[in-house]
């Protein structure tokens, strides 16, 4: 089939790769001049999500205080954003959390296999580093972490539960004082560079052929007609009025993998996904004192702030701001930006004092889409020729290869290698 993939982030590029591998001809349309310029650019590094990473469950937004949650909530008292938070809060119940993570897990394992296959085939180097140490502050938060630890044991995920002293002994940059509750070490899980991976996959596809990248082109609308699907391209800025006729590309199927831009493309078709945009921040800071810098990635487990090392810098990611969807295209404003970046700086100072020169850090902000049940939307939707691959929340980097494989299998009429309840839990019509 001829397939158009809208979006050149990690989701779109990984989908294009899997579609090409399944024998389809693919055209990726990306509005930026190159791939990986959206949320993919600002990734925190963590590859596959453990039960401690997902943005639902007993520890997610469990406190009413922004500073304790790591999420600055500006939803107001009513309205859809507030409603969204309430829906996610239902998954704080340990049983609901376990059930939902259970549905996600086969996709995580599919992604692990699909990524390993790509790595082995092409010998890609994208700053893969093993070792993540998740740290928990208070006894109450440690208690709330237990359902996640139960899931790790149940699913036989290799990990070590450590006392504060053991955390410090393993990772000297973490001080045992002031007191904290404990840590969980994953010595086999990895951090890696998501935009670099996306670019390497693009290079591979450029060499192999079969995938065309239309860069600097914005899709303005999707058309679904009988057995065909097409996309309309917005006129390029500066194009003469004569050339302002609508350019249309026709295909057999369209995959919407346009991150935050997906909603504006799907809404006019009548597909209103209840995904909520969340602003996230990163700081890339020079190492201040080498002897204080960690050799594994450090994650503030409750605040979902990840600190990973990239050569002589630390990448600190998190600091989410939750507002109404209407505000997401407006600038955040100095005060809220400062508050969000302060969360990142404080977490770094708390866990690995002296490691980073925060005053010299470069800030970045991006938007990711989160779903009210914590799971992405992957699969066919609304019309036999329309597919979506969106809403991966905090895990779009790690899930990209598996999500792309799922789309390719579904489009090729193959049965995906995940249980039926996982497929159903990812469908667009589940809401
Ligand atoms: C600060 C931060 C830290 C994160 N940390 C992690 C992490 O540690 N691990 C993890 O797994 N995930 C992490 N994530 C989430 C992950 O980065 C995202 O889930 C993932 O990058 C989403 O990829 P995507 O391709 O769907 O979206 P994007 O990367 O946003 O790509 C979408 C692309 O579509 C293009 N587009 C949009 N509309 C149109 C249009 N109309 N026409 C043409 N092109 C269009 C955009 O230009 C963009 O390039 C993090 C996200 C952020 C913001």
Tab-separated table of C-alpha atoms and ligand atoms in Angstrom:
chain	number	residue	atom	x	y	z
A	1	UNK	CA	0.000	0.000	0.000
A	2	UNK	CA	0.974	3.653	-0.324
A	3	UNK	CA	0.847	5.161	3.151
A	4	UNK	CA	1.168	8.753	4.300
A	5	UNK	CA	2.510	9.226	7.836
A	6	UNK	CA	1.825	12.680	9.253
A	7	UNK	CA	4.545	13.705	11.705
A	8	UNK	CA	8.307	13.261	11.748
A	9	UNK	CA	8.702	12.754	15.496
A	10	UNK	CA	9.857	9.458	16.979
A	11	UNK	CA	6.326	7.993	16.558
A	12	UNK	CA	6.107	8.899	12.861
A	13	UNK	CA	9.657	7.842	11.994
A	14	UNK	CA	9.357	4.501	13.832
A	15	UNK	CA	5.994	3.875	12.143
A	16	UNK	CA	7.499	4.634	8.727
A	17	UNK	CA	10.321	2.180	9.445
A	18	UNK	CA	7.912	-0.629	10.408
A	19	UNK	CA	5.595	0.056	7.459
A	20	UNK	CA	8.565	-0.063	5.085
A	21	UNK	CA	9.738	-3.306	6.709
A	22	UNK	CA	6.242	-4.742	6.116
A	23	UNK	CA	6.553	-3.935	2.406
A	24	UNK	CA	4.568	-0.672	2.147
A	25	UNK	CA	5.648	2.502	0.354
A	26	UNK	CA	5.650	5.416	2.752
A	27	UNK	CA	5.651	9.196	2.614
A	28	UNK	CA	6.349	11.046	5.890
A	29	UNK	CA	5.061	14.626	5.938
A	30	UNK	CA	6.697	16.866	8.541
A	31	UNK	CA	6.203	20.581	8.918
A	32	UNK	CA	9.674	21.252	10.292
A	33	UNK	CA	12.812	21.258	8.171
A	34	UNK	CA	13.994	18.040	9.774
A	35	UNK	CA	12.706	15.197	11.950
A	36	UNK	CA	12.548	15.053	15.785
A	37	UNK	CA	11.825	18.723	16.434
A	38	UNK	CA	8.669	18.309	18.579
A	39	UNK	CA	8.312	16.512	21.934
A	40	UNK	CA	10.882	13.994	20.678
A	41	UNK	CA	13.577	16.661	20.885
A	42	UNK	CA	13.104	17.236	24.603
A	43	UNK	CA	12.904	13.632	25.796
A	44	UNK	CA	14.126	12.810	29.312
A	45	UNK	CA	16.157	9.854	28.131
A	46	UNK	CA	14.337	7.019	29.887
A	47	UNK	CA	13.609	4.340	27.318
A	48	UNK	CA	11.045	1.722	28.386
A	49	UNK	CA	8.568	2.674	31.101
A	50	UNK	CA	8.520	0.678	34.330
A	51	UNK	CA	5.479	0.891	36.660
A	52	UNK	CA	7.362	3.782	38.325
A	53	UNK	CA	7.396	5.862	35.120
A	54	UNK	CA	3.803	5.784	33.943
A	55	UNK	CA	1.788	8.940	34.560
A	56	UNK	CA	-1.004	7.248	36.450
A	57	UNK	CA	-1.179	5.200	39.627
A	58	UNK	CA	-0.935	5.740	43.397
A	59	UNK	CA	2.006	8.168	43.315
A	60	UNK	CA	0.910	10.313	40.363
A	61	UNK	CA	-0.439	13.702	41.509
A	62	UNK	CA	-1.265	12.110	44.853
A	63	UNK	CA	-0.603	15.302	46.805
A	64	UNK	CA	-2.471	18.574	46.395
A	65	UNK	CA	0.832	20.471	46.492
A	66	UNK	CA	2.514	21.209	43.152
A	67	UNK	CA	5.953	21.134	44.725
A	68	UNK	CA	5.424	17.579	46.044
A	69	UNK	CA	3.804	16.222	42.874
A	70	UNK	CA	6.227	17.643	40.370
A	71	UNK	CA	3.175	18.741	38.336
A	72	UNK	CA	2.070	22.368	38.469
A	73	UNK	CA	-1.682	22.171	38.243
A	74	UNK	CA	-3.475	25.246	36.908
A	75	UNK	CA	-6.710	23.589	35.902
A	76	UNK	CA	-9.111	25.827	37.848
A	77	UNK	CA	-11.975	24.284	39.793
A	78	UNK	CA	-14.191	23.311	36.863
A	79	UNK	CA	-13.880	22.550	33.186
A	80	UNK	CA	-12.385	19.745	31.075
A	81	UNK	CA	-8.848	19.978	32.526
A	82	UNK	CA	-10.192	19.421	36.035
A	83	UNK	CA	-12.310	16.548	34.747
A	84	UNK	CA	-9.217	15.081	33.104
A	85	UNK	CA	-7.317	15.108	36.414
A	86	UNK	CA	-10.256	13.393	38.141
A	87	UNK	CA	-10.271	10.616	35.535
A	88	UNK	CA	-6.549	10.026	36.009
A	89	UNK	CA	-7.012	10.089	39.788
A	90	UNK	CA	-9.302	7.037	39.503
A	91	UNK	CA	-6.140	5.097	38.581
A	92	UNK	CA	-4.552	5.911	41.942
A	93	UNK	CA	-6.473	2.927	43.266
A	94	UNK	CA	-3.854	0.129	43.395
A	95	UNK	CA	-6.083	-2.447	41.685
A	96	UNK	CA	-7.085	-0.102	38.875
A	97	UNK	CA	-3.404	0.848	38.471
A	98	UNK	CA	-2.304	-2.806	38.239
A	99	UNK	CA	-5.038	-3.627	35.722
A	100	UNK	CA	-4.135	-0.688	33.506
A	101	UNK	CA	-0.392	-1.303	33.675
A	102	UNK	CA	-1.125	-4.950	32.819
A	103	UNK	CA	-2.757	-3.779	29.575
A	104	UNK	CA	0.228	-1.593	28.706
A	105	UNK	CA	2.906	-4.146	29.480
A	106	UNK	CA	2.609	-6.254	26.293
A	107	UNK	CA	3.190	-3.077	24.256
A	108	UNK	CA	6.292	-2.339	26.344
A	109	UNK	CA	7.644	-5.825	25.644
A	110	UNK	CA	6.780	-5.550	21.940
A	111	UNK	CA	8.698	-2.255	21.879
A	112	UNK	CA	11.672	-3.828	23.625
A	113	UNK	CA	11.841	-6.551	20.948
A	114	UNK	CA	11.255	-4.181	18.030
A	115	UNK	CA	13.958	-1.777	19.232
A	116	UNK	CA	16.440	-4.612	19.841
A	117	UNK	CA	15.778	-5.842	16.300
A	118	UNK	CA	16.483	-2.396	14.790
A	119	UNK	CA	19.642	-2.016	16.889
A	120	UNK	CA	20.942	-5.444	15.932
A	121	UNK	CA	20.179	-4.983	12.228
A	122	UNK	CA	21.925	-1.633	11.816
A	123	UNK	CA	24.316	-1.495	14.785
A	124	UNK	CA	22.966	1.914	15.781
A	125	UNK	CA	24.689	3.987	18.476
A	126	UNK	CA	22.364	6.497	20.082
A	127	UNK	CA	23.957	7.071	23.491
A	128	UNK	CA	22.467	3.951	25.089
A	129	UNK	CA	23.436	3.731	28.768
A	130	UNK	CA	22.253	1.136	31.261
A	131	UNK	CA	21.199	1.894	34.834
A	132	UNK	CA	18.414	3.941	36.389
A	133	UNK	CA	18.074	4.660	40.095
A	134	UNK	CA	14.608	5.778	41.240
A	135	UNK	CA	14.574	7.625	44.554
A	136	UNK	CA	11.660	8.195	46.943
A	137	UNK	CA	11.578	10.870	49.648
A	138	UNK	CA	9.070	10.197	52.414
A	139	UNK	CA	7.756	7.098	54.172
A	140	UNK	CA	4.253	7.943	52.935
A	141	UNK	CA	5.475	8.127	49.317
A	142	UNK	CA	7.372	4.876	49.783
A	143	UNK	CA	4.105	3.289	50.930
A	144	UNK	CA	2.367	4.636	47.804
A	145	UNK	CA	5.163	3.147	45.687
A	146	UNK	CA	4.490	-0.403	46.910
A	147	UNK	CA	1.842	-1.327	44.257
A	148	UNK	CA	4.445	-0.462	41.596
A	149	UNK	CA	7.005	-2.677	43.362
A	150	UNK	CA	4.401	-5.478	43.512
A	151	UNK	CA	4.012	-5.168	39.735
A	152	UNK	CA	7.779	-5.366	39.246
A	153	UNK	CA	7.856	-8.617	41.225
A	154	UNK	CA	4.745	-9.999	39.523
A	155	UNK	CA	6.157	-9.311	36.064
A	156	UNK	CA	9.650	-10.449	37.055
A	157	UNK	CA	11.232	-7.162	35.968
A	158	UNK	CA	14.878	-7.269	37.110
A	159	UNK	CA	15.303	-4.638	39.837
A	160	UNK	CA	16.815	-4.107	43.299
A	161	UNK	CA	15.039	-2.377	46.172
A	162	UNK	CA	17.683	-0.392	48.077
A	163	UNK	CA	17.897	1.349	51.442
A	164	UNK	CA	19.154	4.957	51.387
A	165	UNK	CA	22.596	3.750	52.517
A	166	UNK	CA	22.650	1.185	49.698
A	167	UNK	CA	21.619	3.876	47.202
A	168	UNK	CA	24.539	6.050	48.311
A	169	UNK	CA	26.948	3.141	48.319
A	170	UNK	CA	25.956	2.256	44.746
A	171	UNK	CA	25.782	5.824	43.472
A	172	UNK	CA	28.197	8.060	45.386
A	173	UNK	CA	26.648	11.261	44.069
A	174	UNK	CA	23.458	10.492	46.047
A	175	UNK	CA	23.830	11.480	49.694
A	176	UNK	CA	22.074	9.453	52.395
A	177	UNK	CA	21.505	12.728	54.308
A	178	UNK	CA	19.026	14.378	54.568
A	179	UNK	CA	17.042	11.258	55.145
A	180	UNK	CA	14.945	9.713	52.392
A	181	UNK	CA	12.841	6.550	52.196
A	182	UNK	CA	14.663	4.383	49.658
A	183	UNK	CA	15.354	3.609	46.043
A	184	UNK	CA	14.817	1.110	43.258
A	185	UNK	CA	17.664	0.288	40.917
A	186	UNK	CA	17.119	-1.048	37.402
A	187	UNK	CA	20.554	-2.033	36.204
A	188	UNK	CA	19.305	-3.420	32.885
A	189	UNK	CA	16.904	-0.647	31.854
A	190	UNK	CA	18.365	2.104	29.691
A	191	UNK	CA	18.447	5.754	28.845
A	192	UNK	CA	19.224	6.848	25.283
A	193	UNK	CA	18.938	9.755	22.892
A	194	UNK	CA	15.518	9.812	21.229
A	195	UNK	CA	16.118	12.532	18.569
A	196	UNK	CA	19.414	10.890	17.608
A	197	UNK	CA	17.657	7.526	17.222
A	198	UNK	CA	14.956	9.159	15.056
A	199	UNK	CA	17.607	10.764	12.846
A	200	UNK	CA	19.560	7.515	12.490
A	201	UNK	CA	16.384	5.676	11.476
A	202	UNK	CA	15.673	8.385	8.904
A	203	UNK	CA	19.211	7.987	7.510
A	204	UNK	CA	18.722	4.233	7.297
A	205	UNK	CA	15.429	4.721	5.448
A	206	UNK	CA	17.019	7.298	3.125
A	207	UNK	CA	19.672	4.721	2.231
A	208	UNK	CA	17.270	1.804	1.811
A	209	UNK	CA	14.667	3.717	-0.199
A	210	UNK	CA	10.931	3.106	-0.025
A	211	UNK	CA	10.292	6.027	2.334
A	212	UNK	CA	10.039	9.600	1.114
A	213	UNK	CA	10.364	12.445	3.627
A	214	UNK	CA	8.474	15.608	2.712
A	215	UNK	CA	10.051	18.074	5.115
A	216	UNK	CA	8.881	21.643	5.618
A	217	UNK	CA	5.333	20.619	4.580
A	218	UNK	CA	2.341	21.079	6.851
A	219	UNK	CA	-0.774	18.974	6.495
A	220	UNK	CA	-3.845	21.198	6.764
A	221	UNK	CA	-6.534	18.522	6.416
A	222	UNK	CA	-7.168	14.821	5.892
A	223	UNK	CA	-9.699	13.564	3.329
A	224	UNK	CA	-11.253	10.130	3.581
A	225	UNK	CA	-13.018	8.959	0.438
A	226	UNK	CA	-14.148	5.380	-0.168
A	227	UNK	CA	-11.034	3.220	-0.419
A	228	UNK	CA	-8.628	6.174	-0.609
A	229	UNK	CA	-7.213	8.628	1.868
A	230	UNK	CA	-5.496	11.913	1.061
A	231	UNK	CA	-3.943	14.849	2.800
A	232	UNK	CA	-4.122	18.512	1.892
A	233	UNK	CA	-0.932	20.508	2.301
A	234	UNK	CA	-0.971	24.048	3.618
A	235	UNK	CA	0.594	26.595	1.217
A	236	UNK	CA	4.255	27.145	2.054
A	237	UNK	CA	4.958	30.510	3.641
A	238	UNK	CA	5.942	32.991	0.940
A	239	UNK	CA	4.342	30.950	-1.867
A	240	UNK	CA	2.932	33.158	-4.642
A	241	UNK	CA	-0.838	33.571	-4.823
A	242	UNK	CA	-0.883	31.662	-8.164
A	243	UNK	CA	0.605	28.629	-6.477
A	244	UNK	CA	-1.819	28.870	-3.598
A	245	UNK	CA	-4.050	26.083	-4.949
A	246	UNK	CA	-4.351	23.260	-2.429
A	247	UNK	CA	-1.763	20.538	-2.954
A	248	UNK	CA	-3.228	17.107	-2.272
A	249	UNK	CA	-1.325	13.842	-1.855
A	250	UNK	CA	-3.309	10.648	-2.343
A	251	UNK	CA	-2.609	7.310	-0.703
A	252	UNK	CA	-4.221	4.061	0.352
A	253	UNK	CA	-3.996	4.938	4.040
A	254	UNK	CA	-2.999	7.753	6.391
A	255	UNK	CA	-1.353	7.424	9.810
A	256	UNK	CA	-1.704	10.409	12.114
A	257	UNK	CA	1.416	10.525	14.303
A	258	UNK	CA	1.615	14.290	14.626
A	259	UNK	CA	1.971	14.512	18.409
A	260	UNK	CA	0.137	17.503	19.818
A	261	UNK	CA	-0.755	18.565	16.226
A	262	UNK	CA	-2.858	15.403	15.800
A	263	UNK	CA	-5.955	16.744	17.542
A	264	UNK	CA	-6.405	19.610	15.073
A	265	UNK	CA	-6.276	17.101	12.190
A	266	UNK	CA	-8.621	14.554	13.752
A	267	UNK	CA	-11.270	16.896	15.219
A	268	UNK	CA	-12.667	18.040	11.823
A	269	UNK	CA	-13.101	14.374	10.829
A	270	UNK	CA	-15.327	13.900	13.863
A	271	UNK	CA	-12.727	12.011	15.920
A	272	UNK	CA	-12.557	13.904	19.217
A	273	UNK	CA	-9.976	12.156	21.347
A	274	UNK	CA	-10.021	13.230	25.019
A	275	UNK	CA	-6.221	13.598	25.100
A	276	UNK	CA	-4.877	16.467	27.154
A	277	UNK	CA	-1.786	18.512	26.241
A	278	UNK	CA	0.800	18.923	28.974
A	279	UNK	CA	3.734	21.271	28.883
A	280	UNK	CA	7.029	19.769	30.018
A	281	UNK	CA	10.451	21.255	30.580
A	282	UNK	CA	14.065	20.259	30.310
A	283	UNK	CA	17.260	21.829	31.543
A	284	UNK	CA	20.566	20.841	30.006
A	285	UNK	CA	23.200	21.802	32.544
A	286	UNK	CA	26.994	21.528	32.492
A	287	UNK	CA	28.487	19.203	35.087
A	288	UNK	CA	29.646	21.367	37.978
A	289	UNK	CA	31.903	18.940	39.851
A	290	UNK	CA	32.795	15.657	38.192
A	291	UNK	CA	33.101	13.871	41.559
A	292	UNK	CA	29.452	14.801	42.326
A	293	UNK	CA	28.034	13.668	38.976
A	294	UNK	CA	26.069	10.401	38.823
A	295	UNK	CA	27.137	7.442	36.689
A	296	UNK	CA	23.555	6.145	36.334
A	297	UNK	CA	20.388	8.113	35.581
A	298	UNK	CA	18.614	9.406	38.678
A	299	UNK	CA	14.814	9.630	38.729
A	300	UNK	CA	12.766	11.445	41.345
A	301	UNK	CA	10.127	8.720	41.338
A	302	UNK	CA	7.164	10.695	42.675
A	303	UNK	CA	7.841	13.967	40.862
A	304	UNK	CA	8.714	12.103	37.632
A	305	UNK	CA	11.870	14.148	37.132
A	306	UNK	CA	14.619	12.278	35.260
A	307	UNK	CA	18.272	13.317	35.383
A	308	UNK	CA	20.449	11.580	32.842
A	309	UNK	CA	24.031	12.160	31.884
A	310	UNK	CA	25.062	13.088	28.347
A	311	UNK	CA	28.860	13.385	28.126
A	312	UNK	CA	29.748	16.521	30.119
A	313	UNK	CA	26.169	17.628	30.685
A	314	UNK	CA	23.137	16.548	32.654
A	315	UNK	CA	19.704	16.474	31.038
A	316	UNK	CA	16.987	17.164	33.612
A	317	UNK	CA	13.431	16.573	32.396
A	318	UNK	CA	10.019	16.980	33.991
A	319	UNK	CA	8.377	20.035	35.529
A	320	UNK	CA	4.958	19.478	33.948
A	321	UNK	CA	2.403	22.283	33.815
A	322	UNK	CA	-1.216	21.215	33.498
A	323	UNK	CA	-3.534	23.902	32.144
A	324	UNK	CA	-6.689	24.053	30.066
A	325	UNK	CA	-6.120	22.848	26.486
A	326	UNK	CA	-7.003	26.319	25.147
A	327	UNK	CA	-3.926	27.793	26.853
A	328	UNK	CA	-1.397	25.408	25.393
A	329	UNK	CA	-0.653	27.473	22.267
A	330	UNK	CA	-0.067	30.631	24.317
A	331	UNK	CA	3.270	31.379	25.974
A	332	UNK	CA	3.432	30.025	29.500
A	333	UNK	CA	4.522	33.269	31.111
A	334	UNK	CA	7.621	34.035	33.131
A	335	UNK	CA	6.296	33.155	36.586
A	336	UNK	CA	5.042	29.656	35.679
A	337	UNK	CA	8.132	28.901	33.599
A	338	UNK	CA	10.276	29.885	36.563
A	339	UNK	CA	8.218	27.676	38.880
A	340	UNK	CA	8.508	24.689	36.517
A	341	UNK	CA	12.265	25.106	36.016
A	342	UNK	CA	12.706	25.556	39.771
A	343	UNK	CA	11.215	22.077	40.276
A	344	UNK	CA	13.960	20.670	38.032
A	345	UNK	CA	16.712	22.648	39.716
A	346	UNK	CA	15.495	21.721	43.201
A	347	UNK	CA	15.244	17.989	42.423
A	348	UNK	CA	18.802	18.039	41.073
A	349	UNK	CA	20.052	19.877	44.127
A	350	UNK	CA	18.152	17.567	46.512
A	351	UNK	CA	19.402	14.295	45.051
A	352	UNK	CA	22.828	15.055	43.590
A	353	UNK	CA	24.067	18.302	45.145
A	354	UNK	CA	27.033	19.842	43.376
A	355	UNK	CA	26.524	17.790	40.195
A	356	UNK	CA	25.058	20.415	37.870
A	357	UNK	CA	25.627	24.105	37.190
A	358	UNK	CA	21.925	24.990	37.060
A	359	UNK	CA	22.646	28.715	36.642
A	360	UNK	CA	24.263	27.910	33.280
A	361	UNK	CA	21.576	25.441	32.141
A	362	UNK	CA	19.721	25.769	28.836
A	363	UNK	CA	15.945	25.526	29.237
A	364	UNK	CA	13.518	23.981	26.738
A	365	UNK	CA	9.790	23.349	26.793
A	366	UNK	CA	7.615	20.987	24.775
A	367	UNK	CA	4.124	19.555	24.733
A	368	UNK	CA	3.098	15.954	25.055
A	369	UNK	CA	-0.372	14.437	24.922
A	370	UNK	CA	-1.621	12.413	27.856
A	371	UNK	CA	-4.777	10.299	27.832
A	372	UNK	CA	-7.241	10.170	30.748
A	373	UNK	CA	-6.633	6.434	31.164
A	374	UNK	CA	-2.855	6.706	30.854
A	375	UNK	CA	-2.600	4.588	27.682
A	376	UNK	CA	-1.784	5.778	24.151
A	377	UNK	CA	-4.160	5.611	21.207
A	378	UNK	CA	-2.825	3.224	18.574
A	379	UNK	CA	-4.731	1.589	15.744
A	380	UNK	CA	-7.392	2.020	13.132
A	381	UNK	CA	-9.997	4.712	13.753
A	382	UNK	CA	-13.192	6.041	12.227
A	383	UNK	CA	-12.512	4.853	8.634
A	384	UNK	CA	-10.782	1.724	7.284
A	385	UNK	CA	-7.983	3.895	5.822
A	386	UNK	CA	-7.276	6.036	8.889
A	387	UNK	CA	-4.807	5.025	11.606
A	388	UNK	CA	-3.655	6.934	14.692
A	389	UNK	CA	-0.517	6.654	16.800
A	390	UNK	CA	-0.731	9.345	19.478
A	391	UNK	CA	-1.016	10.139	23.198
A	392	UNK	CA	1.981	8.190	24.495
A	393	UNK	CA	2.319	10.606	27.413
A	394	UNK	CA	5.625	10.149	29.225
A	395	UNK	CA	6.668	7.107	27.230
A	396	UNK	CA	6.563	7.999	23.545
A	397	UNK	CA	10.295	7.442	23.078
A	398	UNK	CA	10.288	3.943	24.485
A	399	UNK	CA	6.978	2.846	22.993
A	400	UNK	CA	7.644	4.176	19.480
A	401	UNK	CA	9.110	1.012	17.942
A	402	UNK	CA	6.350	-1.220	19.328
A	403	UNK	CA	3.595	1.252	18.441
A	404	UNK	CA	4.937	1.460	14.871
A	405	UNK	CA	5.026	-2.344	14.637
A	406	UNK	CA	1.415	-2.525	15.816
A	407	UNK	CA	0.280	-0.065	13.146
A	408	UNK	CA	2.223	-1.945	10.452
A	409	UNK	CA	0.715	-5.296	11.507
A	410	UNK	CA	-2.824	-3.929	11.599
A	411	UNK	CA	-2.422	-2.277	8.204
A	412	UNK	CA	-0.954	-5.451	6.697
A	413	UNK	CA	-3.794	-7.625	7.999
A	414	UNK	CA	-1.455	-9.426	10.437
A	415	UNK	CA	-2.491	-10.230	13.999
A	416	UNK	CA	-0.302	-8.087	16.281
A	417	UNK	CA	1.748	-9.916	18.890
A	418	UNK	CA	-0.152	-8.474	21.873
A	419	UNK	CA	-3.215	-9.826	23.703
A	420	UNK	CA	-6.687	-8.782	22.552
A	421	UNK	CA	-7.364	-6.778	25.736
A	422	UNK	CA	-4.238	-4.669	25.098
A	423	UNK	CA	-5.366	-3.981	21.529
A	424	UNK	CA	-8.834	-3.031	22.798
A	425	UNK	CA	-7.342	-0.792	25.513
A	426	UNK	CA	-5.400	1.148	22.854
A	427	UNK	CA	-8.291	1.663	20.427
A	428	UNK	CA	-9.530	5.166	19.669
A	429	UNK	CA	-13.169	4.193	20.283
A	430	UNK	CA	-12.528	3.031	23.859
A	431	UNK	CA	-13.364	6.425	25.361
B	1	LIG	C1	10.378	17.166	28.383
B	1	LIG	C2	9.938	15.824	27.922
B	1	LIG	C3	10.539	14.688	28.445
B	1	LIG	C4	10.151	13.428	28.007
B	1	LIG	N1	10.804	12.329	28.476
B	1	LIG	C5	10.544	11.106	27.960
B	1	LIG	C6	11.289	9.962	28.349
B	1	LIG	O1	12.199	10.061	29.138
B	1	LIG	N2	10.957	8.764	27.811
B	1	LIG	C7	9.942	8.617	26.913
B	1	LIG	O2	9.690	7.482	26.453
B	1	LIG	N3	9.225	9.687	26.519
B	1	LIG	C8	9.489	10.926	27.025
B	1	LIG	N4	8.760	12.005	26.651
B	1	LIG	C9	7.633	11.801	25.773
B	1	LIG	C10	8.098	11.626	24.383
B	1	LIG	O3	9.096	12.590	24.095
B	1	LIG	C11	6.916	11.812	23.467
B	1	LIG	O4	5.881	10.917	23.850
B	1	LIG	C12	7.315	11.483	22.047
B	1	LIG	O5	8.418	12.228	21.645
B	1	LIG	C13	6.150	11.787	21.148
B	1	LIG	O6	6.599	11.591	19.852
B	1	LIG	P1	5.658	11.994	18.659
B	1	LIG	O7	6.352	11.641	17.425
B	1	LIG	O8	4.291	11.438	18.903
B	1	LIG	O9	5.477	13.577	18.822
B	1	LIG	P2	6.452	14.767	18.391
B	1	LIG	O10	7.854	14.479	18.696
B	1	LIG	O11	5.850	16.002	18.973
B	1	LIG	O12	6.326	14.757	16.831
B	1	LIG	C14	5.158	15.161	16.153
B	1	LIG	C15	5.613	15.779	14.854
B	1	LIG	O13	4.472	16.057	14.063
B	1	LIG	C16	4.703	17.271	13.385
B	1	LIG	N5	3.402	17.810	13.005
B	1	LIG	C17	2.395	18.204	13.829
B	1	LIG	N6	1.342	18.618	13.116
B	1	LIG	C18	1.699	18.512	11.817
B	1	LIG	C19	1.043	18.821	10.596
B	1	LIG	N7	-0.212	19.303	10.583
B	1	LIG	N8	1.697	18.610	9.430
B	1	LIG	C20	2.977	18.119	9.420
B	1	LIG	N9	3.652	17.826	10.552
B	1	LIG	C21	3.014	18.008	11.737
B	1	LIG	C22	5.428	18.127	14.405
B	1	LIG	O14	6.155	19.162	13.767
B	1	LIG	C23	6.335	17.108	15.073
B	1	LIG	O15	7.609	17.029	14.466
B	1	LIG	C24	9.111	13.293	27.068
B	1	LIG	C25	8.484	14.428	26.550
B	1	LIG	C26	8.902	15.695	26.952
B	1	LIG	C27	8.237	16.904	26.343
